Short mmCIF file of C-alpha atoms in Angstrom, two decimals:
data_model
loop_
_atom_site.label_atom_id
_atom_site.label_comp_id
_atom_site.label_asym_id
_atom_site.label_seq_id
_atom_site.Cartn_x
_atom_site.Cartn_y
_atom_site.Cartn_z
CA MET A 897 30.55 100.87 -180.99
CA VAL A 898 27.92 99.45 -183.35
CA ARG A 899 24.37 100.31 -182.41
CA SER A 900 21.63 97.69 -182.26
CA TRP A 901 18.97 97.58 -184.97
CA GLN A 902 16.38 98.92 -182.51
CA GLU A 903 18.35 102.16 -182.22
CA MET A 904 18.49 102.71 -185.97
CA ASN A 905 15.85 104.51 -187.95
CA ALA A 906 14.29 102.70 -190.89
CA LEU A 907 16.22 104.67 -193.51
CA THR A 908 19.52 103.69 -191.87
CA LEU A 909 18.46 100.04 -191.99
CA ALA A 910 17.45 100.54 -195.63
CA TYR A 911 20.86 102.08 -196.39
CA LEU A 912 22.55 98.97 -195.04
CA GLY A 913 20.01 96.66 -196.68
CA ASP A 914 20.56 98.30 -200.06
CA ALA A 915 24.30 97.54 -199.90
CA VAL A 916 23.76 93.97 -198.69
CA TYR A 917 21.20 93.24 -201.42
CA GLU A 918 23.39 94.82 -204.12
CA LEU A 919 26.33 92.66 -203.06
CA TRP A 920 24.13 89.55 -203.09
CA VAL A 921 22.84 90.40 -206.59
CA ARG A 922 26.35 90.88 -207.98
CA THR A 923 27.63 87.67 -206.37
CA HIS A 924 24.54 85.78 -207.52
CA LEU A 925 24.91 86.89 -211.14
CA LEU A 926 28.57 85.84 -211.15
CA SER A 927 27.55 82.44 -209.76
CA LEU A 928 25.07 82.11 -212.65
CA GLY A 929 27.98 82.48 -215.06
CA TYR A 930 27.60 86.07 -216.23
CA GLU A 931 30.99 87.64 -216.85
CA LYS A 932 30.62 90.58 -219.22
CA VAL A 933 30.31 93.79 -217.24
CA LYS A 934 27.72 95.21 -219.64
CA ASP A 935 25.54 92.10 -219.17
CA LEU A 936 26.09 92.12 -215.41
CA HIS A 937 25.00 95.74 -215.14
CA HIS A 938 21.96 95.28 -217.38
CA ILE A 939 20.72 92.20 -215.53
CA ALA A 940 21.55 93.60 -212.08
CA THR A 941 19.26 96.57 -212.74
CA GLU A 942 16.34 94.14 -213.11
CA TYR A 943 17.07 92.81 -209.62
CA VAL A 944 17.63 96.11 -207.84
CA ARG A 945 14.92 98.29 -209.35
CA ALA A 946 12.29 99.45 -206.89
CA SER A 947 9.45 97.59 -208.62
CA THR A 948 11.29 94.26 -208.28
CA GLN A 949 12.07 94.84 -204.62
CA ALA A 950 8.44 95.81 -203.97
CA MET A 951 7.25 92.69 -205.81
CA LEU A 952 9.55 90.50 -203.71
CA LEU A 953 8.32 92.15 -200.52
CA HIS A 954 4.69 91.48 -201.46
CA THR A 955 5.58 87.84 -202.10
CA ILE A 956 7.22 87.26 -198.72
CA ILE A 957 4.94 89.34 -196.48
CA PRO A 958 2.59 86.43 -195.62
CA GLN A 959 5.54 84.49 -194.16
CA LEU A 960 7.09 87.30 -192.12
CA THR A 961 7.24 87.27 -188.35
CA GLU A 962 5.62 89.96 -186.23
CA THR A 963 8.97 91.71 -185.73
CA GLU A 964 9.75 91.54 -189.45
CA ASN A 965 6.34 93.04 -190.23
CA GLN A 966 7.09 95.87 -187.80
CA ILE A 967 10.36 96.55 -189.64
CA VAL A 968 8.49 96.58 -192.96
CA HIS A 969 5.94 99.01 -191.52
CA ARG A 970 8.71 101.31 -190.24
CA GLY A 971 10.49 101.19 -193.61
CA ARG A 972 7.36 101.81 -195.61
CA ASN A 973 6.40 104.81 -193.49
CA ALA A 974 9.89 106.35 -193.32
CA LYS A 975 10.01 109.93 -194.50
CA GLY A 976 12.26 110.53 -197.44
CA GLY A 977 12.24 111.54 -201.06
CA HIS A 978 11.80 109.31 -204.06
CA PRO A 979 13.28 109.34 -207.56
CA LYS A 980 11.22 110.53 -210.50
CA SER A 981 11.68 107.15 -212.18
CA THR A 982 9.20 105.39 -209.87
CA ASP A 983 6.02 106.19 -208.00
CA VAL A 984 6.09 106.94 -204.29
CA VAL A 985 4.19 103.79 -203.21
CA THR A 986 6.54 101.44 -205.08
CA TYR A 987 9.57 103.31 -203.75
CA ARG A 988 8.31 103.08 -200.16
CA HIS A 989 7.75 99.33 -200.51
CA ALA A 990 11.28 98.98 -201.90
CA THR A 991 12.57 100.97 -198.92
CA ALA A 992 10.62 98.64 -196.62
CA PHE A 993 12.28 95.64 -198.27
CA GLU A 994 15.72 97.21 -197.88
CA SER A 995 14.97 97.98 -194.22
CA LEU A 996 14.08 94.33 -193.70
CA VAL A 997 17.35 93.24 -195.32
CA GLY A 998 19.23 95.69 -193.09
CA TYR A 999 17.46 94.22 -190.07
CA TRP A 1000 18.40 90.69 -191.10
CA GLN A 1001 22.01 91.79 -191.57
CA MET A 1002 22.15 93.52 -188.18
CA THR A 1003 20.66 90.49 -186.41
CA GLY A 1004 22.83 87.97 -188.28
CA ASN A 1005 19.75 86.29 -189.71
CA THR A 1006 21.42 85.32 -192.97
CA GLU A 1007 19.29 82.19 -193.43
CA ARG A 1008 16.13 84.28 -193.49
CA MET A 1009 17.75 86.76 -195.87
CA GLN A 1010 18.88 83.96 -198.18
CA TRP A 1011 15.35 82.49 -198.14
CA ALA A 1012 13.96 85.81 -199.39
CA PHE A 1013 16.67 86.34 -201.99
CA GLU A 1014 16.25 82.84 -203.42
CA GLN A 1015 12.71 83.71 -204.52
CA ILE A 1016 13.81 86.54 -206.80
CA ASP A 1017 14.84 84.47 -209.84
CA GLU A 1018 11.43 82.82 -210.01
CA LEU A 1019 9.68 86.19 -209.69
CA LEU A 1020 11.81 87.78 -212.40
CA GLU A 1021 11.22 84.82 -214.73
CA ALA A 1022 7.46 85.12 -214.21
CA LYS A 1023 7.69 88.86 -214.85
CA ARG A 1024 9.65 88.27 -218.10
CA ASN A 1025 7.15 85.62 -219.25
CA GLN A 1026 4.25 87.97 -218.58
CA ALA A 1027 5.96 90.77 -220.52
CA ASN A 1028 6.66 88.41 -223.43
CA HIS A 1029 3.04 87.22 -223.44
CA GLU A 1030 1.76 90.80 -223.43
CA GLN A 1031 4.10 91.68 -226.31
CA GLU A 1032 2.85 88.67 -228.30
CA ASN A 1033 -0.72 89.87 -227.79
CA LEU A 1034 0.25 93.33 -229.03
CA ASP A 1035 1.90 91.81 -232.08
CA GLU A 1036 -1.27 89.91 -233.11
CA PRO A 1037 -3.34 91.59 -235.81
CA VAL A 1038 -6.40 93.33 -234.39
CA LEU A 1039 -8.83 91.25 -236.48
CA GLN A 1040 -7.37 88.02 -235.17
CA ARG A 1041 -7.90 89.10 -231.55
CA GLU A 1042 -11.52 90.09 -232.16
CA GLN A 1043 -12.53 86.64 -233.48
#
């Protein structure tokens, strides 16, 4: 018998949310026309990295319900390790996002989940534009910047 979301700890919700989000990312990239596995993998890593998930969470937090905020709080405060590739705060926010996705999956709230996922392309585009702008500034000669 499947347990209700209230009976699950935040890391279990995050485990489910991670799989649901990964499946959405892969399906989404295919729908955008990507077909080469190397390209799919490279682009998918942008979507699923902890910093991107944390950024998406910060974007949607103002529109979350009280229950959704409680899930985020539980996920953020869940005890668990973190990989060396990211800092603990970012990783905990990513875990909170995954817990929220797991909650939406368990409650059948796919519309809410889709609403959150649809914001990711815009966020990633803004992140790429910012990185490109910063690189352009680094490429400028020092004397030109000082004028």
